[in-house]
Amino acid sequence: MASQKKIASLIICFLLLFLLPIAFSEPTRNLDGSARALTVEQIKKRHGTREVVVDNGIIRVSFSSPEGLVTGIKYKGIDNVLSPHLRARGYWDLMWQGENIRQGGLDRIEGTKFRIISQTQEQVEISFSRTWKRGDPHIPLNVDKRYIIRANTSGFYTYGIFERLPEWPELDMGLIRLVFKLNPERFHYMVVADNRQREMPTEADRDIDRGHAKALGYKEAVQLTHPHNSKLKNQVDDKYQYTCDIQDNKVHGWISTKSHVGFWILSPSGEYRSGGPIKQELTSHVGPTSLTTFISGHYVGADMKTHYVTGEAWKKVLGPVFIYVNSDSISNPDSLWEDAKRQTEIEVKAWPYDFVASSDFPTRRERGTVTGRLLVNDRFLTSGGSAYVGLAPPGEAGSWQTNTKGYQFWTKTNETGHFTIDNVRPGTYNMYGWVPGFIGDFLYQNRVDVAAGSEISLDRVVYEPPRNGPTLWEIGVPDRTAREYFVPEPYKNTMNPYLDQTDNFRQYGLWQRYTELYPNHDLVYTIGASNYSQDWFYAHVTRKTGDLTYVPTTWQIVFQLPYVNWRGSYTLQLALASAARANLQVWINNQNTWPFFSTGIIGKDNAIARHGIHGIYRLYSISVPGRLLRTGTNTIYLRQAKAIGPFEGLMYDYIRLEEPSRD
């Protein structure tokens, strides 16, 4: 009997040794080693609804038909990675405004026609499209939402083709995005970067009406008073704390530590996004929600060019982005995050994809390359190392910051100023750029015409930063941000420990610290004695004087001049990193007169409220007659004159006073 049990045990062990590898291998191949076929099913459901289901053996994706909403993602035994409680779980949407106030709002871009574009053993590409005709209530655009599911791939690709005909009515279109609402019972751990990841609060934790949270200065920010996890109590949650620059917005998502599954949005290119490489965009946030934003006014505001006039045609391909799901056998978020980063590198190297069916998406062979070397001539010629160089639609210097309608292609120069901009779509561009350490925006004097397969060498291009004379003094670092200035310690009772200490500017309520530091008198900065990293507050904000009362603030720069050229003209170079409904007024020595200079009301980028440290870059070169200056002590007064609430204000990038040219 004992020998029979021993034999049975050996047989079981033998079977396990051979069957376990089969059970835990990726279900992408049949037992004979052949690849499993991709299947596309069209299913008629109850109440007349239809569904399209694509399955590659690893992932099974369901779409409403013909609307094209992603209704289900089945993966690793999870029936649906997405929320079971919402109809809109994976969707494209946009915000628009028509010719009159009754037209516009949120458009979820639901298709009216389903097509299979291509179907092979390697991949399936499907389409959910909508064609506009006069009288339709939605935005006057033709939209084609595409989805690609490939064999042996743990995820799917999606892109959209948006087209406007010239005879259609004018409109504003300020936001286009792709959103996924995940299963809240499974996904609690969010990752945006190596130093920004942790277990997150739930949507219910943010519920003010039920007493779970406390309202703060604006609707996006709440303080958690009764969260499901007591460790999160008193923390502030705000989706704008999780933003990042487009150049860094390559991968983010959520992890189910219970199911050992990760959900990620991978963006291998920024060519289809608006605003250039350092425009900030949303990533993932409480919901659990993951999104990618293609066009928006975030950190730019009303300055973003979103208006289309009658007679203006437009067509743009947004994406593709890759929706990636992964898993491991242990509860280790780090391994899933590291795998997502590795997959991102693979997608970046594969860009532009060669498997996209639309002729509106050029392959690598159908694109061009632009090379050159950037030099900087600021009193003497130097290499423009670590400079940003990009191709964007024709316009004035810096216009790429507000451009939404065309494509942009950016790179950084090496230490000798050499650059290569590759995979450029055919078209006519201006070449733009800027160099850290120097003020202003570079604009190449000639248009750049890129043809399919072209290799364009611009040889040497020279940038001459704005300068009228030698530097007398300077404040800050010309890097287009306010990062180097004094960022106060965050409030302990509202701190979000999710944020790295190097990103303290992302903590809630820092603008309030100014009133505490300067309750009665404003900031005074003395050249030669003060230190901008300790004595120059990161944002020029209003002062709170009552519960709902705010007043303008006037900062002073005090400096000495041993000699004044009375007949010459000095220059105040004043670079702003951000502005939000601000009016900067400048006086030289005498504040009892009309302002010597005023910007007028500028900016709606909301970077102060949204923890941004920078928004739109602005440079003012202000000519100061020598007769206004004195031998000895001088004072420049900088007044932010708009003070309706706490968020009117601006951030300085860099300030410099130049003496008259000696030429």
XYZ file of C-alpha atoms in Angstrom:
663
model
C 0.000 0.000 0.000
C 2.815 2.331 0.941
C 4.609 1.524 -2.310
C 1.437 2.342 -4.293
C 1.175 5.735 -2.554
C 4.835 6.390 -3.332
C 4.309 5.517 -6.996
C 1.224 7.804 -7.127
C 3.206 10.639 -5.583
C 5.974 10.191 -8.141
C 3.433 10.247 -10.968
C 1.893 13.490 -9.618
C 5.329 15.120 -9.291
C 6.182 14.005 -12.817
C 2.981 15.519 -14.183
C 3.506 18.762 -12.307
C 7.043 19.108 -13.630
C 5.811 18.914 -17.193
C 2.401 20.556 -16.935
C 3.241 23.576 -14.768
C 5.422 25.231 -17.436
C 2.501 24.870 -19.846
C 0.042 26.287 -17.319
C 2.115 29.369 -16.557
C 3.498 30.109 -20.007
C 1.975 32.992 -21.971
C -1.226 31.706 -23.663
C -0.121 32.957 -27.061
C 0.672 29.640 -28.715
C -1.044 26.345 -29.298
C 0.423 23.120 -27.958
C 2.125 22.459 -31.287
C 4.002 25.765 -30.999
C 2.011 27.607 -33.628
C 0.827 31.131 -32.876
C -2.774 31.479 -31.796
C -4.904 33.269 -34.356
C -6.258 36.706 -33.661
C -10.029 36.619 -33.509
C -12.562 39.367 -34.116
C -16.140 38.715 -33.020
C -19.188 40.885 -33.534
C -21.705 40.082 -30.830
C -25.318 41.176 -30.588
C -26.255 41.718 -26.961
C -29.465 42.395 -25.125
C -31.570 45.462 -25.899
C -30.113 45.584 -29.391
C -26.623 46.662 -28.325
C -23.618 45.302 -30.166
C -20.077 44.550 -29.160
C -16.822 43.903 -31.007
C -14.363 41.611 -29.240
C -10.730 41.123 -30.276
C -8.687 38.350 -28.655
C -5.017 37.486 -29.214
C -4.718 34.836 -26.501
C -3.062 37.211 -24.040
C -5.566 40.012 -23.875
C -9.234 40.189 -24.829
C -10.560 43.683 -25.592
C -14.250 44.529 -25.971
C -15.688 47.600 -27.696
C -19.216 48.956 -27.947
C -20.249 49.046 -31.589
C -20.420 51.292 -33.480
C -19.561 53.805 -30.716
C -16.047 52.469 -30.166
C -15.962 52.795 -26.366
C -13.595 50.318 -24.716
C -15.936 48.363 -22.467
C -13.734 45.521 -21.323
C -10.135 44.333 -21.024
C -9.790 40.715 -19.942
C -6.317 39.735 -18.792
C -4.733 37.073 -16.563
C -7.989 35.782 -15.141
C -9.374 39.259 -14.510
C -12.679 39.461 -16.375
C -12.391 43.236 -16.699
C -9.443 45.439 -15.802
C -11.750 48.435 -16.304
C -14.455 49.707 -13.963
C -17.589 47.522 -13.922
C -19.699 50.454 -12.694
C -19.384 52.864 -15.618
C -20.536 52.813 -19.229
C -17.631 55.030 -20.278
C -14.602 53.043 -19.147
C -12.188 53.655 -22.008
C -13.002 56.575 -24.273
C -11.830 59.530 -26.320
C -13.411 62.900 -25.600
C -12.971 66.588 -26.341
C -14.222 70.003 -25.247
C -15.436 72.480 -27.865
C -17.356 75.706 -28.368
C -19.260 76.544 -31.534
C -20.395 79.756 -33.166
C -22.902 80.498 -30.419
C -23.116 79.771 -26.721
C -25.595 76.911 -27.223
C -23.109 74.918 -29.256
C -20.351 72.997 -27.565
C -19.455 71.236 -24.361
C -18.077 67.763 -23.781
C -18.172 65.401 -26.769
C -17.373 61.771 -26.020
C -16.716 61.090 -29.715
C -18.926 58.064 -30.187
C -18.652 56.475 -33.608
C -21.511 55.687 -35.969
C -19.725 53.205 -38.234
C -17.592 50.136 -37.490
C -15.069 48.673 -39.955
C -12.337 46.081 -39.918
C -9.459 47.896 -41.604
C -7.147 44.889 -41.795
C -6.949 41.401 -40.349
C -3.979 39.059 -40.634
C -2.278 36.455 -38.448
C -0.028 39.234 -37.131
C -2.550 41.926 -36.259
C -6.045 43.355 -36.453
C -6.846 47.032 -36.983
C -10.417 48.189 -36.446
C -12.129 51.539 -36.884
C -15.014 53.368 -35.225
C -15.683 56.517 -37.232
C -18.090 59.417 -37.396
C -18.686 61.839 -40.288
C -20.129 65.277 -39.594
C -22.957 66.811 -41.575
C -24.784 70.082 -41.063
C -27.381 69.886 -38.345
C -25.455 67.342 -36.266
C -25.285 68.410 -32.598
C -21.712 67.300 -32.054
C -18.472 69.022 -33.020
C -17.984 69.668 -36.754
C -15.181 67.159 -37.229
C -14.733 63.868 -38.995
C -13.270 61.454 -36.455
C -11.826 57.991 -36.985
C -10.824 56.122 -33.822
C -8.493 53.228 -34.589
C -7.440 50.271 -32.438
C -4.655 47.809 -33.252
C -4.254 44.458 -31.503
C -1.141 42.488 -32.470
C -0.252 38.846 -31.959
C 1.995 38.000 -28.994
C 1.401 41.479 -27.545
C 0.228 42.247 -24.046
C -1.827 45.295 -24.886
C -3.263 47.305 -27.756
C -2.542 50.481 -29.694
C -4.937 53.311 -30.360
C -4.835 56.484 -32.430
C -7.308 58.985 -33.801
C -7.590 60.779 -37.133
C -9.278 64.162 -36.756
C -10.303 66.187 -39.814
C -12.015 69.523 -40.356
C -13.112 70.722 -43.814
C -12.601 74.386 -44.750
C -16.268 75.151 -45.408
C -17.363 74.088 -41.946
C -18.373 76.630 -39.248
C -15.812 78.185 -36.930
C -15.196 76.716 -33.503
C -12.846 76.465 -30.542
C -11.435 73.091 -29.586
C -9.458 73.241 -26.367
C -9.080 69.642 -25.231
C -8.687 66.194 -26.781
C -7.784 63.258 -24.582
C -7.990 59.484 -24.089
C -9.268 58.257 -20.709
C -9.391 54.892 -18.943
C -11.354 54.282 -15.748
C -9.954 51.215 -13.983
C -11.546 48.748 -11.596
C -11.523 50.512 -8.193
C -11.737 47.215 -6.319
C -8.412 46.102 -7.781
C -6.205 49.114 -8.524
C -4.943 51.171 -5.597
C -1.234 51.727 -6.323
C -0.308 54.499 -8.786
C 3.026 55.159 -10.487
C 4.022 58.310 -12.361
C 7.801 58.225 -11.878
C 10.524 56.490 -9.880
C 10.075 59.041 -7.091
C 6.287 59.424 -7.358
C 4.487 56.181 -6.601
C 2.418 54.842 -3.721
C -0.976 53.547 -2.572
C -3.583 56.155 -3.436
C -6.860 57.318 -1.898
C -10.103 56.260 -3.530
C -12.721 58.320 -5.319
C -14.951 57.896 -2.254
C -12.198 59.333 -0.060
C -12.565 62.607 -1.976
C -16.327 62.842 -1.360
C -16.964 66.187 0.328
C -20.740 65.756 0.540
C -20.384 62.601 2.628
C -17.831 64.191 4.921
C -14.907 62.095 3.716
C -12.916 65.141 2.599
C -12.659 68.875 3.087
C -12.917 71.368 0.232
C -9.833 73.522 -0.363
C -8.961 76.532 -2.511
C -10.186 75.004 -5.791
C -12.264 71.994 -6.762
C -9.418 69.681 -7.794
C -7.770 69.802 -4.352
C -9.314 68.215 -1.253
C -8.000 67.313 2.182
C -8.753 63.726 3.192
C -10.492 63.731 6.576
C -11.951 60.203 6.745
C -10.114 58.080 4.149
C -10.455 54.306 3.970
C -6.756 54.078 4.864
C -6.119 55.988 8.086
C -2.504 56.607 7.032
C -3.810 59.019 4.382
C -5.685 61.220 6.854
C -5.149 64.993 6.414
C -3.238 64.520 3.167
C -4.151 66.642 0.176
C -5.051 64.964 -3.089
C -5.012 67.011 -6.303
C -4.626 65.591 -9.801
C -2.348 68.496 -10.753
C 0.230 67.265 -8.235
C 0.857 64.333 -10.587
C 1.542 66.258 -13.802
C 4.833 66.172 -15.684
C 6.449 67.744 -18.731
C 5.592 66.193 -22.088
C 9.234 65.233 -22.620
C 8.998 63.055 -19.473
C 5.431 61.856 -20.013
C 6.320 58.487 -21.519
C 4.722 55.973 -19.140
C 2.421 56.045 -16.131
C -0.359 53.902 -14.714
C -1.725 51.728 -11.936
C -0.868 48.445 -10.226
C -3.165 45.909 -8.624
C -0.951 44.514 -5.871
C -3.587 41.886 -5.099
C -3.799 40.594 -8.675
C -0.134 41.342 -9.524
C -1.266 43.208 -12.648
C -0.204 46.585 -14.029
C -2.068 48.903 -16.408
C 0.013 51.479 -18.286
C -0.319 54.171 -20.939
C 2.847 54.370 -23.033
C 3.441 57.452 -25.205
C 6.486 56.835 -27.403
C 6.365 60.238 -29.118
C 5.411 63.821 -28.358
C 4.967 64.834 -31.998
C 1.165 64.785 -31.787
C 0.890 66.760 -28.524
C 0.400 70.501 -28.190
C 2.726 73.029 -26.590
C 6.221 71.583 -26.971
C 8.472 69.420 -24.791
C 8.172 71.294 -21.482
C 4.435 71.867 -21.504
C 2.972 70.091 -18.497
C 0.159 67.592 -18.794
C -1.933 65.350 -16.588
C -1.021 61.681 -16.180
C -2.851 59.323 -13.799
C -4.931 60.319 -10.790
C -7.528 59.117 -8.304
C -10.387 57.212 -9.857
C -8.420 55.083 -10.530
C -7.919 57.005 -13.776
C -5.206 56.979 -16.432
C -5.254 59.339 -19.365
C -3.211 60.834 -22.128
C -3.902 64.383 -23.253
C -3.154 65.313 -26.851
C -4.377 68.919 -26.966
C -5.127 71.067 -23.918
C -4.733 74.469 -22.326
C -3.191 73.076 -19.150
C -0.486 75.457 -17.879
C -1.099 77.707 -20.882
C -4.707 78.820 -20.601
C -6.443 81.156 -23.026
C -3.176 81.886 -24.834
C -3.369 78.444 -26.442
C -4.398 78.701 -30.104
C -7.569 76.639 -30.302
C -9.747 78.727 -32.638
C -10.567 77.554 -36.167
C -12.128 80.029 -38.606
C -14.340 79.351 -41.601
C -12.096 78.514 -44.540
C -9.506 76.813 -42.333
C -8.886 73.127 -43.000
C -7.198 70.887 -40.432
C -6.211 67.264 -40.163
C -4.121 65.592 -37.497
C -3.267 62.080 -36.358
C -3.179 61.822 -32.562
C -1.152 58.843 -31.383
C -0.693 55.961 -31.560
C -0.259 55.315 -27.861
C 0.161 51.834 -26.415
C -2.095 50.499 -23.667
C 0.113 47.945 -21.937
C -0.837 45.397 -19.283
C 1.675 43.238 -17.471
C 1.867 40.831 -14.552
C 4.261 39.050 -12.246
C 4.019 36.171 -9.819
C 4.898 38.201 -6.721
C 3.353 41.264 -5.124
C 6.134 43.665 -6.108
C 5.152 46.973 -7.712
C 8.805 47.687 -8.546
C 9.066 44.727 -10.932
C 5.911 45.737 -12.815
C 7.086 49.363 -13.037
C 10.547 48.355 -14.257
C 8.971 46.107 -16.879
C 6.710 48.978 -18.008
C 9.766 51.195 -18.407
C 11.548 48.521 -20.431
C 8.521 48.188 -22.688
C 8.466 51.971 -23.104
C 12.045 51.877 -24.371
C 11.022 49.233 -26.899
C 8.113 51.369 -28.124
C 10.288 54.484 -28.408
C 12.854 52.610 -30.522
C 10.058 51.244 -32.740
C 8.661 54.729 -33.430
C 7.297 55.556 -35.946
C 5.456 52.254 -36.100
C 5.492 50.395 -39.410
C 2.237 48.516 -38.770
C -0.243 51.428 -38.792
C -2.672 51.043 -41.691
C -3.638 54.681 -42.215
C -1.837 56.526 -44.999
C -2.108 59.631 -42.816
C 0.596 58.158 -40.567
C 3.949 58.228 -42.412
C 6.363 55.366 -41.868
C 10.035 55.904 -41.091
C 10.917 55.720 -44.809
C 8.348 58.413 -45.561
C 9.835 60.883 -43.104
C 12.864 63.142 -43.125
C 15.850 64.115 -40.983
C 17.278 67.541 -40.101
C 20.787 67.944 -38.676
C 22.999 70.856 -37.740
C 25.054 72.533 -35.058
C 23.773 75.311 -32.802
C 26.187 78.016 -31.674
C 25.471 80.870 -29.274
C 26.872 84.367 -29.859
C 26.565 86.233 -26.547
C 29.607 88.577 -26.615
C 31.649 85.605 -27.842
C 30.857 82.438 -29.785
C 30.208 79.223 -27.836
C 28.619 75.853 -28.498
C 24.928 75.618 -27.660
C 25.229 72.523 -25.512
C 22.119 70.934 -23.943
C 19.925 73.299 -25.961
C 16.393 72.483 -27.067
C 15.948 72.510 -30.834
C 12.658 71.747 -32.548
C 10.595 71.908 -35.701
C 7.049 73.261 -35.371
C 4.514 75.047 -37.600
C 5.677 78.426 -38.962
C 5.218 81.372 -36.634
C 7.018 83.892 -34.479
C 9.777 83.022 -32.027
C 8.256 81.075 -29.151
C 4.957 80.451 -30.958
C 5.411 76.698 -30.516
C 4.345 77.183 -26.874
C 0.761 77.890 -27.890
C 0.468 75.788 -31.035
C -2.123 73.000 -31.084
C -2.772 72.566 -34.788
C 0.411 71.050 -36.148
C 3.104 68.537 -35.268
C 6.261 69.267 -33.296
C 9.613 67.456 -33.330
C 12.161 68.228 -30.624
C 15.597 67.111 -29.551
C 18.466 68.336 -27.401
C 21.940 69.228 -28.624
C 25.027 67.432 -27.384
C 27.859 69.183 -25.569
C 29.249 70.582 -28.840
C 25.855 71.850 -30.029
C 25.247 69.166 -32.668
C 21.701 67.940 -33.125
C 19.664 65.464 -35.157
C 15.899 65.747 -35.495
C 14.727 62.521 -37.067
C 11.438 60.961 -38.138
C 9.992 64.320 -39.195
C 6.712 64.270 -41.099
C 6.889 65.896 -44.542
C 5.905 69.549 -44.322
C 7.076 73.121 -43.914
C 8.389 74.155 -40.512
C 10.205 76.829 -38.607
C 13.101 75.726 -36.445
C 12.857 77.000 -32.878
C 14.883 76.582 -29.740
C 16.307 77.928 -26.532
C 19.512 77.421 -24.599
C 19.586 76.980 -20.806
C 21.775 79.716 -19.375
C 20.687 82.269 -21.985
C 17.514 84.305 -22.282
C 15.087 84.477 -25.190
C 13.811 82.261 -27.975
C 15.750 81.117 -31.019
C 14.134 81.252 -34.468
C 16.039 80.056 -37.536
C 15.847 82.649 -40.318
C 14.709 80.242 -43.065
C 11.774 77.874 -43.354
C 12.673 74.181 -43.319
C 10.936 72.102 -45.998
C 11.009 68.407 -45.153
C 10.199 65.863 -47.855
C 9.794 62.112 -47.597
C 13.219 60.515 -47.233
C 15.046 63.857 -47.166
C 18.218 64.440 -45.156
C 18.637 68.152 -44.547
C 21.876 69.557 -43.132
C 21.694 73.116 -41.813
C 25.397 73.143 -40.981
C 25.955 75.909 -38.398
C 23.088 77.958 -37.018
C 23.820 80.828 -34.652
C 21.584 82.126 -31.876
C 22.182 85.657 -30.599
C 20.399 86.030 -27.251
C 18.920 89.451 -26.460
C 21.617 91.700 -25.013
C 22.234 95.440 -25.209
C 25.208 95.736 -22.898
C 27.371 94.104 -20.205
C 25.698 92.619 -17.145
C 25.623 94.790 -14.009
C 23.756 92.242 -11.886
C 21.403 89.286 -12.254
C 18.878 87.306 -10.216
C 18.181 83.626 -10.858
C 19.125 81.220 -13.633
C 17.699 81.559 -17.163
C 16.140 78.107 -17.418
C 12.472 79.083 -18.026
C 11.411 77.916 -14.536
C 11.258 79.321 -11.000
C 12.726 76.134 -9.551
C 15.921 77.770 -8.248
C 14.119 80.276 -6.024
C 12.961 79.869 -2.422
C 10.275 77.209 -2.194
C 8.989 77.172 1.390
C 8.485 74.076 3.493
C 5.004 72.583 2.931
C 2.410 72.569 5.672
C 2.817 69.428 7.755
C -0.925 68.947 8.203
C -1.641 68.923 4.458
C 1.508 67.304 3.134
C 1.282 64.737 0.367
C 4.194 62.330 1.055
C 3.715 60.884 -2.430
C 5.766 63.843 -3.676
C 9.547 63.847 -3.585
C 11.248 66.529 -1.492
C 12.901 67.894 -4.624
C 9.369 68.580 -5.874
C 8.205 70.538 -2.828
C 6.709 73.119 -5.166
C 3.984 70.538 -5.910
C 2.687 70.612 -2.337
C -0.598 72.324 -1.641
C -0.900 75.866 -0.266
C 2.642 77.172 -0.653
C 1.348 80.498 -1.982
C -0.099 81.128 1.501
C 3.404 81.047 2.975
C 4.152 84.444 1.459
C 1.659 86.203 3.755
C 3.179 84.404 6.747
C 6.733 85.380 5.772
C 5.816 88.967 4.840
C 2.740 89.861 6.939
C 3.289 93.633 6.854
C 6.098 94.450 4.422
C 6.988 92.964 1.073
C 10.115 91.262 -0.133
C 13.272 93.386 -0.450
C 16.175 91.869 -2.354
C 19.605 93.525 -2.066
C 22.089 92.829 -4.842
C 25.366 91.590 -3.390
C 23.842 90.658 -0.035
C 20.732 88.564 -0.750
C 20.699 85.007 -2.097
C 17.958 84.183 -4.610
C 17.665 80.567 -3.423
C 16.842 81.794 0.076
C 15.524 85.347 -0.268
C 13.498 85.404 -3.502
C 10.083 83.804 -3.038
C 9.281 81.397 -5.868
C 6.039 83.171 -6.844
C 5.051 86.852 -6.801
C 1.612 86.423 -5.250
C -0.941 88.549 -3.424
C -1.070 89.087 0.350
C -4.067 87.855 2.307
C -5.453 90.511 4.677
C -8.791 88.939 5.607
C -10.894 85.841 5.036
C -11.592 86.805 1.423
C -9.453 89.909 1.045
C -6.195 90.159 -0.865
C -3.968 93.103 -1.750
C -1.258 93.702 -4.369
C 2.363 93.216 -3.389
C 5.413 95.268 -4.363
C 8.865 93.731 -4.354
C 12.042 95.800 -4.313
C 15.453 95.208 -5.864
C 18.067 97.420 -4.191
C 21.428 97.855 -5.905
C 24.438 100.161 -5.978
C 25.860 102.017 -8.981
C 29.277 103.657 -8.501
C 28.821 105.494 -11.790
C 25.842 106.317 -14.036
C 25.958 106.983 -17.753
C 23.342 109.752 -17.801
C 23.132 109.856 -21.586
C 23.106 106.124 -22.123
C 20.278 103.623 -22.031
C 20.331 100.711 -19.583
C 18.297 97.535 -20.164
C 16.251 95.572 -17.663
C 15.885 92.027 -19.006
C 12.870 90.558 -17.263
C 11.972 86.941 -18.050
C 8.800 85.398 -16.646
C 8.282 81.667 -16.150
C 4.540 81.965 -15.509
C 1.666 84.440 -15.271
C -1.916 84.067 -14.042
C -4.180 87.099 -14.486
C -1.237 89.256 -13.427
C -0.296 92.870 -14.111
C 3.375 93.537 -13.485
C 4.212 97.214 -13.043
C 7.752 98.577 -12.813
C 9.081 101.771 -11.264
C 12.668 103.033 -11.229
C 13.566 104.799 -7.938
C 10.401 106.897 -7.731
C 7.146 105.047 -7.032
C 5.102 108.254 -6.752
C 4.506 108.422 -10.514
C 2.755 106.396 -13.159
C 4.477 103.016 -13.669
C 7.510 103.254 -15.904
C 6.493 99.940 -17.483
C 3.442 97.682 -17.280
C 2.705 94.305 -18.849
C -1.050 94.821 -18.651
C -3.160 91.814 -17.671
C -1.292 88.709 -18.822
C -1.536 84.966 -18.465
C -4.040 82.306 -17.525
C -1.696 79.367 -17.061
C -2.665 78.803 -13.372
C 0.766 77.383 -12.574
C 0.647 78.800 -9.026
C -2.547 76.946 -8.127
C -1.528 73.869 -10.111
C 1.949 73.445 -8.624
C 3.598 73.965 -11.958
C 6.798 76.031 -11.329
C 6.473 77.229 -14.946
C 3.857 78.011 -17.587
C 4.317 80.189 -20.678
C 7.694 81.877 -21.025
C 7.683 85.654 -21.596
C 10.624 88.016 -22.002
C 10.489 91.793 -21.643
C 13.519 93.870 -22.620
C 12.858 97.209 -20.904
C 14.924 100.242 -21.889
C 15.831 102.390 -18.850
C 17.197 105.905 -19.563
C 20.321 106.658 -17.546
C 18.741 109.851 -16.192
C 16.386 107.725 -14.059
C 19.277 106.126 -12.171
C 21.489 107.516 -9.419
C 25.057 107.234 -8.356
C 24.875 105.157 -5.197
C 21.677 103.380 -4.051
C 18.937 102.568 -6.565
C 15.656 100.689 -6.213
C 13.543 98.897 -8.802
C 9.944 98.349 -7.685
C 8.071 95.336 -9.080
C 4.362 95.475 -8.301
C 1.894 92.706 -9.072
C -1.170 94.927 -9.170
C -3.992 92.407 -9.657
C -5.363 91.057 -6.384
C -8.844 89.566 -6.560
C -7.848 86.265 -4.974
C -4.871 84.108 -3.948
C -3.899 82.886 -7.409
C -3.252 86.108 -9.318
C 0.483 86.306 -9.673
C 3.558 85.377 -11.634
C 6.830 83.531 -11.426
C 10.126 85.034 -12.483
C 12.588 83.067 -14.520
C 15.471 85.544 -14.516
C 16.165 89.271 -14.107
C 19.225 91.129 -15.365
C 20.290 94.780 -15.540
C 22.610 95.691 -18.408
C 24.620 98.871 -18.636
C 24.760 100.816 -21.919
C 26.745 99.240 -24.722
C 30.428 100.211 -24.814
C 30.649 99.891 -28.596
